[in-house]
């Protein structure tokens, strides 16, 4: 199977996985790049996964209806007009031999879902994949919209517990901005500097920085490092009332909201 990040808008990716005949897409914020790829590769679109209802994740659904022969899975709260087959925590979906597990990962929104699978990728062999929408980004995490800090922190802790070789298929190319913030949090982190160099080289060559590898994120994504002494110290300077991971996380997230690189 082939995993593809289709660029949309300025910094979105619509993730597609296909086997040369059928395709599944995740969070189609825009139909245009999806339809173009389907047509140029002779693929049938047979499933869509939705993580949450923000327009940059679902805006392409109406225009994809005519091209879709299969279900649209997502949170029931998104409404029957867009989600034909609601799913929730613990469900397993089956598509082209893949088992797709559904996790409820609230925080960015209260109903945010993530999807996990293991796929035989042409380029990389069997790999664990996580479609995590706006929950976890490379070098950062989503904002809290209608969820809570505690929910987002708990969701990130849960995702961080996945096997280290899991490939993170996030919806946004925010990596360089996130790493600029991470460098403000941990200026001495050598793994972070290496990640910045790599991300800059990829972007300069016009390539995505994604998917990210979970084990690497654990070395430089400050939102996954709320127990590290330097991160704790910085969060305390930014108003964290104590060293508790949630207090540290909350202070970091509020700092990031107003951070300018
Ligand atoms: Zn969102």
PDB file of C-alpha atoms and ligand atoms in Angstrom:
ATOM      1  CA  UNK A   1       0.000   0.000   0.000  1.00  0.00           C
ATOM      2  CA  UNK A   2       1.019   3.566  -0.540  1.00  0.00           C
ATOM      3  CA  UNK A   3       0.707   6.355   2.033  1.00  0.00           C
ATOM      4  CA  UNK A   4       0.329   9.821   0.514  1.00  0.00           C
ATOM      5  CA  UNK A   5       0.152  13.289   2.072  1.00  0.00           C
ATOM      6  CA  UNK A   6      -1.887  15.468  -0.295  1.00  0.00           C
ATOM      7  CA  UNK A   7      -1.174  19.156   0.360  1.00  0.00           C
ATOM      8  CA  UNK A   8      -4.273  21.325   0.752  1.00  0.00           C
ATOM      9  CA  UNK A   9      -4.681  25.006   1.578  1.00  0.00           C
ATOM     10  CA  UNK A  10      -1.412  26.386   2.905  1.00  0.00           C
ATOM     11  CA  UNK A  11      -0.475  23.933   5.635  1.00  0.00           C
ATOM     12  CA  UNK A  12      -2.956  21.038   5.584  1.00  0.00           C
ATOM     13  CA  UNK A  13      -2.337  17.483   4.532  1.00  0.00           C
ATOM     14  CA  UNK A  14      -5.108  15.172   3.476  1.00  0.00           C
ATOM     15  CA  UNK A  15      -3.753  11.688   4.160  1.00  0.00           C
ATOM     16  CA  UNK A  16      -4.562   8.955   1.694  1.00  0.00           C
ATOM     17  CA  UNK A  17      -3.713   5.273   1.759  1.00  0.00           C
ATOM     18  CA  UNK A  18      -4.315   3.186  -1.335  1.00  0.00           C
ATOM     19  CA  UNK A  19      -3.525  -0.196  -2.795  1.00  0.00           C
ATOM     20  CA  UNK A  20      -3.483   0.810  -6.447  1.00  0.00           C
ATOM     21  CA  UNK A  21      -7.218   0.169  -6.793  1.00  0.00           C
ATOM     22  CA  UNK A  22      -9.021   1.620  -3.812  1.00  0.00           C
ATOM     23  CA  UNK A  23      -8.248   4.639  -1.644  1.00  0.00           C
ATOM     24  CA  UNK A  24      -9.142   5.791   1.854  1.00  0.00           C
ATOM     25  CA  UNK A  25      -8.703   9.442   2.845  1.00  0.00           C
ATOM     26  CA  UNK A  26      -8.583  11.127   6.236  1.00  0.00           C
ATOM     27  CA  UNK A  27      -9.970  14.604   6.956  1.00  0.00           C
ATOM     28  CA  UNK A  28     -10.588  15.873   3.410  1.00  0.00           C
ATOM     29  CA  UNK A  29     -10.725  19.597   4.070  1.00  0.00           C
ATOM     30  CA  UNK A  30     -10.657  20.165   0.317  1.00  0.00           C
ATOM     31  CA  UNK A  31     -11.946  17.859  -2.419  1.00  0.00           C
ATOM     32  CA  UNK A  32      -9.777  19.191  -5.241  1.00  0.00           C
ATOM     33  CA  UNK A  33      -6.428  17.477  -4.460  1.00  0.00           C
ATOM     34  CA  UNK A  34      -8.247  14.237  -3.590  1.00  0.00           C
ATOM     35  CA  UNK A  35     -10.183  14.115  -6.859  1.00  0.00           C
ATOM     36  CA  UNK A  36      -7.072  15.017  -8.847  1.00  0.00           C
ATOM     37  CA  UNK A  37      -5.071  12.184  -7.245  1.00  0.00           C
ATOM     38  CA  UNK A  38      -7.905   9.648  -7.630  1.00  0.00           C
ATOM     39  CA  UNK A  39      -8.239  10.476 -11.314  1.00  0.00           C
ATOM     40  CA  UNK A  40      -4.551  10.584 -12.147  1.00  0.00           C
ATOM     41  CA  UNK A  41      -3.980   7.190 -10.457  1.00  0.00           C
ATOM     42  CA  UNK A  42      -7.224   5.495 -11.508  1.00  0.00           C
ATOM     43  CA  UNK A  43      -8.351   4.912  -7.916  1.00  0.00           C
ATOM     44  CA  UNK A  44     -11.806   4.364  -6.437  1.00  0.00           C
ATOM     45  CA  UNK A  45     -12.496   6.226  -3.193  1.00  0.00           C
ATOM     46  CA  UNK A  46     -14.117   3.685  -0.872  1.00  0.00           C
ATOM     47  CA  UNK A  47     -13.796   5.135   2.651  1.00  0.00           C
ATOM     48  CA  UNK A  48     -13.308   8.430   4.455  1.00  0.00           C
ATOM     49  CA  UNK A  49     -12.246   8.930   8.079  1.00  0.00           C
ATOM     50  CA  UNK A  50     -12.956  12.158   9.953  1.00  0.00           C
ATOM     51  CA  UNK A  51     -11.227  13.131  13.209  1.00  0.00           C
ATOM     52  CA  UNK A  52     -13.369  16.176  14.032  1.00  0.00           C
ATOM     53  CA  UNK A  53     -15.746  18.684  12.500  1.00  0.00           C
ATOM     54  CA  UNK A  54     -13.529  21.723  11.800  1.00  0.00           C
ATOM     55  CA  UNK A  55     -13.979  22.949   8.251  1.00  0.00           C
ATOM     56  CA  UNK A  56     -10.355  22.401   7.261  1.00  0.00           C
ATOM     57  CA  UNK A  57     -10.990  18.698   7.958  1.00  0.00           C
ATOM     58  CA  UNK A  58     -14.480  18.197   6.502  1.00  0.00           C
ATOM     59  CA  UNK A  59     -14.889  21.017   3.962  1.00  0.00           C
ATOM     60  CA  UNK A  60     -14.262  18.699   1.001  1.00  0.00           C
ATOM     61  CA  UNK A  61     -16.922  16.138   1.938  1.00  0.00           C
ATOM     62  CA  UNK A  62     -19.861  17.570  -0.056  1.00  0.00           C
ATOM     63  CA  UNK A  63     -17.828  17.681  -3.272  1.00  0.00           C
ATOM     64  CA  UNK A  64     -16.483  14.155  -2.646  1.00  0.00           C
ATOM     65  CA  UNK A  65     -19.935  12.581  -2.332  1.00  0.00           C
ATOM     66  CA  UNK A  66     -20.129  11.983  -6.069  1.00  0.00           C
ATOM     67  CA  UNK A  67     -16.713  10.269  -6.038  1.00  0.00           C
ATOM     68  CA  UNK A  68     -17.249   8.146  -2.914  1.00  0.00           C
ATOM     69  CA  UNK A  69     -18.473   4.577  -2.934  1.00  0.00           C
ATOM     70  CA  UNK A  70     -18.353   3.750   0.767  1.00  0.00           C
ATOM     71  CA  UNK A  71     -18.779   5.087   4.281  1.00  0.00           C
ATOM     72  CA  UNK A  72     -17.761   8.341   5.969  1.00  0.00           C
ATOM     73  CA  UNK A  73     -16.686   7.419   9.493  1.00  0.00           C
ATOM     74  CA  UNK A  74     -16.310   9.962  12.278  1.00  0.00           C
ATOM     75  CA  UNK A  75     -17.745  11.274  15.537  1.00  0.00           C
ATOM     76  CA  UNK A  76     -21.556  11.133  15.707  1.00  0.00           C
ATOM     77  CA  UNK A  77     -21.558  14.744  16.964  1.00  0.00           C
ATOM     78  CA  UNK A  78     -20.450  15.917  13.511  1.00  0.00           C
ATOM     79  CA  UNK A  79     -24.003  15.159  12.348  1.00  0.00           C
ATOM     80  CA  UNK A  80     -25.653  12.693  10.018  1.00  0.00           C
ATOM     81  CA  UNK A  81     -25.306  15.124   7.122  1.00  0.00           C
ATOM     82  CA  UNK A  82     -21.588  14.411   6.909  1.00  0.00           C
ATOM     83  CA  UNK A  83     -20.935  11.226   8.932  1.00  0.00           C
ATOM     84  CA  UNK A  84     -22.761   8.265   7.397  1.00  0.00           C
ATOM     85  CA  UNK A  85     -21.283   5.708   9.824  1.00  0.00           C
ATOM     86  CA  UNK A  86     -20.499   7.145  13.281  1.00  0.00           C
ATOM     87  CA  UNK A  87     -17.721   5.478  15.258  1.00  0.00           C
ATOM     88  CA  UNK A  88     -16.412   5.838  18.796  1.00  0.00           C
ATOM     89  CA  UNK A  89     -13.757   4.666  21.225  1.00  0.00           C
ATOM     90  CA  UNK A  90     -12.985   0.977  20.916  1.00  0.00           C
ATOM     91  CA  UNK A  91     -14.510   0.409  17.495  1.00  0.00           C
ATOM     92  CA  UNK A  92     -12.488  -1.416  14.851  1.00  0.00           C
ATOM     93  CA  UNK A  93     -13.076  -0.715  11.163  1.00  0.00           C
ATOM     94  CA  UNK A  94     -12.029  -2.982   8.345  1.00  0.00           C
ATOM     95  CA  UNK A  95     -10.867  -1.722   4.973  1.00  0.00           C
ATOM     96  CA  UNK A  96      -8.887  -3.605   2.306  1.00  0.00           C
ATOM     97  CA  UNK A  97      -7.435  -6.014   4.858  1.00  0.00           C
ATOM     98  CA  UNK A  98      -6.536  -3.271   7.351  1.00  0.00           C
ATOM     99  CA  UNK A  99      -7.916  -3.126  10.862  1.00  0.00           C
ATOM    100  CA  UNK A 100      -8.426   0.487  11.902  1.00  0.00           C
ATOM    101  CA  UNK A 101      -8.844   1.063  15.617  1.00  0.00           C
ATOM    102  CA  UNK A 102     -10.753   4.103  16.838  1.00  0.00           C
ATOM    103  CA  UNK A 103      -9.512   6.063  19.844  1.00  0.00           C
ATOM    104  CA  UNK A 104     -11.332   8.961  21.461  1.00  0.00           C
ATOM    105  CA  UNK A 105      -8.625  11.627  21.876  1.00  0.00           C
ATOM    106  CA  UNK A 106     -10.417  14.724  23.210  1.00  0.00           C
ATOM    107  CA  UNK A 107      -8.853  18.077  24.037  1.00  0.00           C
ATOM    108  CA  UNK A 108      -8.649  19.975  20.742  1.00  0.00           C
ATOM    109  CA  UNK A 109     -12.379  19.237  20.516  1.00  0.00           C
ATOM    110  CA  UNK A 110     -14.405  17.144  22.940  1.00  0.00           C
ATOM    111  CA  UNK A 111     -15.300  14.606  20.259  1.00  0.00           C
ATOM    112  CA  UNK A 112     -11.911  14.306  18.503  1.00  0.00           C
ATOM    113  CA  UNK A 113     -11.088  10.793  17.251  1.00  0.00           C
ATOM    114  CA  UNK A 114      -7.790   9.240  16.185  1.00  0.00           C
ATOM    115  CA  UNK A 115      -7.329   6.167  14.004  1.00  0.00           C
ATOM    116  CA  UNK A 116      -4.627   3.514  14.367  1.00  0.00           C
ATOM    117  CA  UNK A 117      -3.674   0.801  11.965  1.00  0.00           C
ATOM    118  CA  UNK A 118      -0.829  -1.350  10.771  1.00  0.00           C
ATOM    119  CA  UNK A 119      -0.338  -1.249   7.032  1.00  0.00           C
ATOM    120  CA  UNK A 120       2.050  -3.005   4.644  1.00  0.00           C
ATOM    121  CA  UNK A 121       3.619   0.048   3.005  1.00  0.00           C
ATOM    122  CA  UNK A 122       5.388  -0.432  -0.319  1.00  0.00           C
ATOM    123  CA  UNK A 123       8.248   1.834   0.685  1.00  0.00           C
ATOM    124  CA  UNK A 124       8.705   0.902   4.336  1.00  0.00           C
ATOM    125  CA  UNK A 125       7.209  -2.546   4.925  1.00  0.00           C
ATOM    126  CA  UNK A 126       4.625  -3.131   7.679  1.00  0.00           C
ATOM    127  CA  UNK A 127       4.288   0.053   9.708  1.00  0.00           C
ATOM    128  CA  UNK A 128       2.047   1.287  12.489  1.00  0.00           C
ATOM    129  CA  UNK A 129       0.193   4.426  11.451  1.00  0.00           C
ATOM    130  CA  UNK A 130      -1.660   6.944  13.577  1.00  0.00           C
ATOM    131  CA  UNK A 131      -3.991   9.531  12.085  1.00  0.00           C
ATOM    132  CA  UNK A 132      -4.240  11.969  14.948  1.00  0.00           C
ATOM    133  CA  UNK A 133      -5.849  15.027  13.301  1.00  0.00           C
ATOM    134  CA  UNK A 134      -5.231  18.132  15.419  1.00  0.00           C
ATOM    135  CA  UNK A 135      -4.277  16.314  18.632  1.00  0.00           C
ATOM    136  CA  UNK A 136      -0.545  15.753  18.185  1.00  0.00           C
ATOM    137  CA  UNK A 137       1.685  17.578  15.692  1.00  0.00           C
ATOM    138  CA  UNK A 138       5.364  17.128  15.028  1.00  0.00           C
ATOM    139  CA  UNK A 139       7.068  19.255  17.660  1.00  0.00           C
ATOM    140  CA  UNK A 140       3.781  20.410  19.133  1.00  0.00           C
ATOM    141  CA  UNK A 141       0.095  19.755  19.702  1.00  0.00           C
ATOM    142  CA  UNK A 142      -3.294  21.203  18.821  1.00  0.00           C
ATOM    143  CA  UNK A 143      -4.918  24.119  20.572  1.00  0.00           C
ATOM    144  CA  UNK A 144      -7.707  23.602  23.043  1.00  0.00           C
ATOM    145  CA  UNK A 145     -10.943  24.633  21.320  1.00  0.00           C
ATOM    146  CA  UNK A 146     -14.007  23.154  22.999  1.00  0.00           C
ATOM    147  CA  UNK A 147     -12.125  20.466  24.919  1.00  0.00           C
ATOM    148  CA  UNK A 148     -10.043  21.014  28.048  1.00  0.00           C
ATOM    149  CA  UNK A 149      -6.350  21.147  28.912  1.00  0.00           C
ATOM    150  CA  UNK A 150      -6.741  18.032  31.046  1.00  0.00           C
ATOM    151  CA  UNK A 151      -8.345  16.133  28.167  1.00  0.00           C
ATOM    152  CA  UNK A 152      -5.656  17.148  25.698  1.00  0.00           C
ATOM    153  CA  UNK A 153      -2.887  16.290  28.137  1.00  0.00           C
ATOM    154  CA  UNK A 154      -4.427  12.875  28.814  1.00  0.00           C
ATOM    155  CA  UNK A 155      -4.893  12.218  25.081  1.00  0.00           C
ATOM    156  CA  UNK A 156      -1.260  13.099  24.352  1.00  0.00           C
ATOM    157  CA  UNK A 157      -0.059  10.855  27.190  1.00  0.00           C
ATOM    158  CA  UNK A 158      -2.077   8.038  25.695  1.00  0.00           C
ATOM    159  CA  UNK A 159      -0.669   8.582  22.196  1.00  0.00           C
ATOM    160  CA  UNK A 160       2.849   8.822  23.646  1.00  0.00           C
ATOM    161  CA  UNK A 161       2.402   5.302  24.991  1.00  0.00           C
ATOM    162  CA  UNK A 162       2.066   3.794  21.521  1.00  0.00           C
ATOM    163  CA  UNK A 163       5.010   1.793  20.155  1.00  0.00           C
ATOM    164  CA  UNK A 164       7.917   4.094  19.299  1.00  0.00           C
ATOM    165  CA  UNK A 165       7.965   3.154  15.627  1.00  0.00           C
ATOM    166  CA  UNK A 166       4.434   4.509  15.089  1.00  0.00           C
ATOM    167  CA  UNK A 167       4.260   6.979  12.202  1.00  0.00           C
ATOM    168  CA  UNK A 168       2.308  10.114  13.109  1.00  0.00           C
ATOM    169  CA  UNK A 169       0.133  11.337  10.267  1.00  0.00           C
ATOM    170  CA  UNK A 170      -0.873  14.760  11.564  1.00  0.00           C
ATOM    171  CA  UNK A 171      -3.134  17.111   9.596  1.00  0.00           C
ATOM    172  CA  UNK A 172      -0.907  20.178   9.640  1.00  0.00           C
ATOM    173  CA  UNK A 173       2.578  21.114   8.496  1.00  0.00           C
ATOM    174  CA  UNK A 174       3.296  23.217  11.581  1.00  0.00           C
ATOM    175  CA  UNK A 175       6.610  21.529  12.314  1.00  0.00           C
ATOM    176  CA  UNK A 176       9.024  24.452  11.855  1.00  0.00           C
ATOM    177  CA  UNK A 177       6.892  26.852  13.904  1.00  0.00           C
ATOM    178  CA  UNK A 178       6.460  24.184  16.566  1.00  0.00           C
ATOM    179  CA  UNK A 179      10.194  23.515  16.706  1.00  0.00           C
ATOM    180  CA  UNK A 180      10.908  27.242  17.067  1.00  0.00           C
ATOM    181  CA  UNK A 181       8.733  27.206  20.165  1.00  0.00           C
ATOM    182  CA  UNK A 182      10.314  23.953  21.373  1.00  0.00           C
ATOM    183  CA  UNK A 183      13.724  25.634  21.080  1.00  0.00           C
ATOM    184  CA  UNK A 184      12.516  28.447  23.333  1.00  0.00           C
ATOM    185  CA  UNK A 185      11.499  25.808  25.884  1.00  0.00           C
ATOM    186  CA  UNK A 186      14.638  23.653  25.588  1.00  0.00           C
ATOM    187  CA  UNK A 187      17.442  25.706  23.992  1.00  0.00           C
ATOM    188  CA  UNK A 188      20.061  23.095  24.896  1.00  0.00           C
ATOM    189  CA  UNK A 189      18.266  20.076  23.442  1.00  0.00           C
ATOM    190  CA  UNK A 190      20.566  18.545  20.798  1.00  0.00           C
ATOM    191  CA  UNK A 191      17.886  16.203  19.448  1.00  0.00           C
ATOM    192  CA  UNK A 192      15.690  19.231  18.889  1.00  0.00           C
ATOM    193  CA  UNK A 193      18.360  21.090  16.943  1.00  0.00           C
ATOM    194  CA  UNK A 194      18.902  18.005  14.762  1.00  0.00           C
ATOM    195  CA  UNK A 195      15.155  17.805  14.138  1.00  0.00           C
ATOM    196  CA  UNK A 196      15.078  21.491  13.147  1.00  0.00           C
ATOM    197  CA  UNK A 197      17.906  21.024  10.658  1.00  0.00           C
ATOM    198  CA  UNK A 198      16.165  18.015   9.157  1.00  0.00           C
ATOM    199  CA  UNK A 199      12.802  19.798   8.960  1.00  0.00           C
ATOM    200  CA  UNK A 200      14.354  22.885   7.348  1.00  0.00           C
ATOM    201  CA  UNK A 201      16.073  20.741   4.723  1.00  0.00           C
ATOM    202  CA  UNK A 202      12.846  18.871   3.940  1.00  0.00           C
ATOM    203  CA  UNK A 203      10.814  22.082   3.615  1.00  0.00           C
ATOM    204  CA  UNK A 204      13.494  23.755   1.502  1.00  0.00           C
ATOM    205  CA  UNK A 205      13.260  20.779  -0.878  1.00  0.00           C
ATOM    206  CA  UNK A 206       9.466  21.066  -0.949  1.00  0.00           C
ATOM    207  CA  UNK A 207       8.854  17.863   1.018  1.00  0.00           C
ATOM    208  CA  UNK A 208       6.542  17.312   3.993  1.00  0.00           C
ATOM    209  CA  UNK A 209       8.155  16.875   7.402  1.00  0.00           C
ATOM    210  CA  UNK A 210       5.508  14.230   8.053  1.00  0.00           C
ATOM    211  CA  UNK A 211       4.834  11.512   8.933  1.00  0.00           C
ATOM    212  CA  UNK A 212       6.813  11.947  12.132  1.00  0.00           C
ATOM    213  CA  UNK A 213       8.153   9.026  14.171  1.00  0.00           C
ATOM    214  CA  UNK A 214       6.813   8.827  17.718  1.00  0.00           C
ATOM    215  CA  UNK A 215      10.095   7.696  19.334  1.00  0.00           C
ATOM    216  CA  UNK A 216      11.827  10.781  17.896  1.00  0.00           C
ATOM    217  CA  UNK A 217       9.071  13.140  19.041  1.00  0.00           C
ATOM    218  CA  UNK A 218       9.618  11.945  22.601  1.00  0.00           C
ATOM    219  CA  UNK A 219      13.099  13.498  22.432  1.00  0.00           C
ATOM    220  CA  UNK A 220      12.054  17.010  21.399  1.00  0.00           C
ATOM    221  CA  UNK A 221       8.301  17.652  21.473  1.00  0.00           C
ATOM    222  CA  UNK A 222       7.908  19.685  24.700  1.00  0.00           C
ATOM    223  CA  UNK A 223       4.261  18.688  25.082  1.00  0.00           C
ATOM    224  CA  UNK A 224       5.397  15.055  25.429  1.00  0.00           C
ATOM    225  CA  UNK A 225       8.197  16.032  27.835  1.00  0.00           C
ATOM    226  CA  UNK A 226       6.301  17.569  30.734  1.00  0.00           C
ATOM    227  CA  UNK A 227       8.348  15.511  33.203  1.00  0.00           C
ATOM    228  CA  UNK A 228      11.746  16.755  31.986  1.00  0.00           C
ATOM    229  CA  UNK A 229      13.532  19.095  34.468  1.00  0.00           C
ATOM    230  CA  UNK A 230      14.238  21.846  31.900  1.00  0.00           C
ATOM    231  CA  UNK A 231      10.657  21.796  30.629  1.00  0.00           C
ATOM    232  CA  UNK A 232       9.305  21.885  34.169  1.00  0.00           C
ATOM    233  CA  UNK A 233      11.606  24.796  35.045  1.00  0.00           C
ATOM    234  CA  UNK A 234      10.490  26.804  32.010  1.00  0.00           C
ATOM    235  CA  UNK A 235       6.823  26.101  32.725  1.00  0.00           C
ATOM    236  CA  UNK A 236       7.296  27.286  36.318  1.00  0.00           C
ATOM    237  CA  UNK A 237       8.729  30.550  34.944  1.00  0.00           C
ATOM    238  CA  UNK A 238       5.590  30.817  32.826  1.00  0.00           C
ATOM    239  CA  UNK A 239       3.219  30.477  35.718  1.00  0.00           C
ATOM    240  CA  UNK A 240       2.815  26.750  36.334  1.00  0.00           C
ATOM    241  CA  UNK A 241       1.765  26.574  40.004  1.00  0.00           C
ATOM    242  CA  UNK A 242       3.589  23.275  40.598  1.00  0.00           C
ATOM    243  CA  UNK A 243       5.576  20.510  38.873  1.00  0.00           C
ATOM    244  CA  UNK A 244       2.579  18.312  38.087  1.00  0.00           C
ATOM    245  CA  UNK A 245       2.613  17.256  34.420  1.00  0.00           C
ATOM    246  CA  UNK A 246      -0.814  18.800  33.790  1.00  0.00           C
ATOM    247  CA  UNK A 247       0.293  22.124  35.320  1.00  0.00           C
ATOM    248  CA  UNK A 248       3.436  22.062  33.166  1.00  0.00           C
ATOM    249  CA  UNK A 249       1.453  21.140  30.076  1.00  0.00           C
ATOM    250  CA  UNK A 250      -1.103  23.896  30.646  1.00  0.00           C
ATOM    251  CA  UNK A 251       1.581  26.554  31.116  1.00  0.00           C
ATOM    252  CA  UNK A 252       3.333  25.403  27.923  1.00  0.00           C
ATOM    253  CA  UNK A 253       0.119  25.397  25.897  1.00  0.00           C
ATOM    254  CA  UNK A 254      -0.809  28.914  27.064  1.00  0.00           C
ATOM    255  CA  UNK A 255       2.730  30.138  26.330  1.00  0.00           C
ATOM    256  CA  UNK A 256       2.610  28.616  22.839  1.00  0.00           C
ATOM    257  CA  UNK A 257      -0.722  30.362  22.152  1.00  0.00           C
ATOM    258  CA  UNK A 258       1.004  33.721  22.332  1.00  0.00           C
ATOM    259  CA  UNK A 259       4.479  32.697  21.148  1.00  0.00           C
ATOM    260  CA  UNK A 260       5.964  34.526  18.160  1.00  0.00           C
ATOM    261  CA  UNK A 261       9.038  32.975  16.601  1.00  0.00           C
TER     262      UNK A 261
HETATM  263 ZN1  LIG B   1      -9.262  21.420  14.322  1.00  0.00          ZN
END
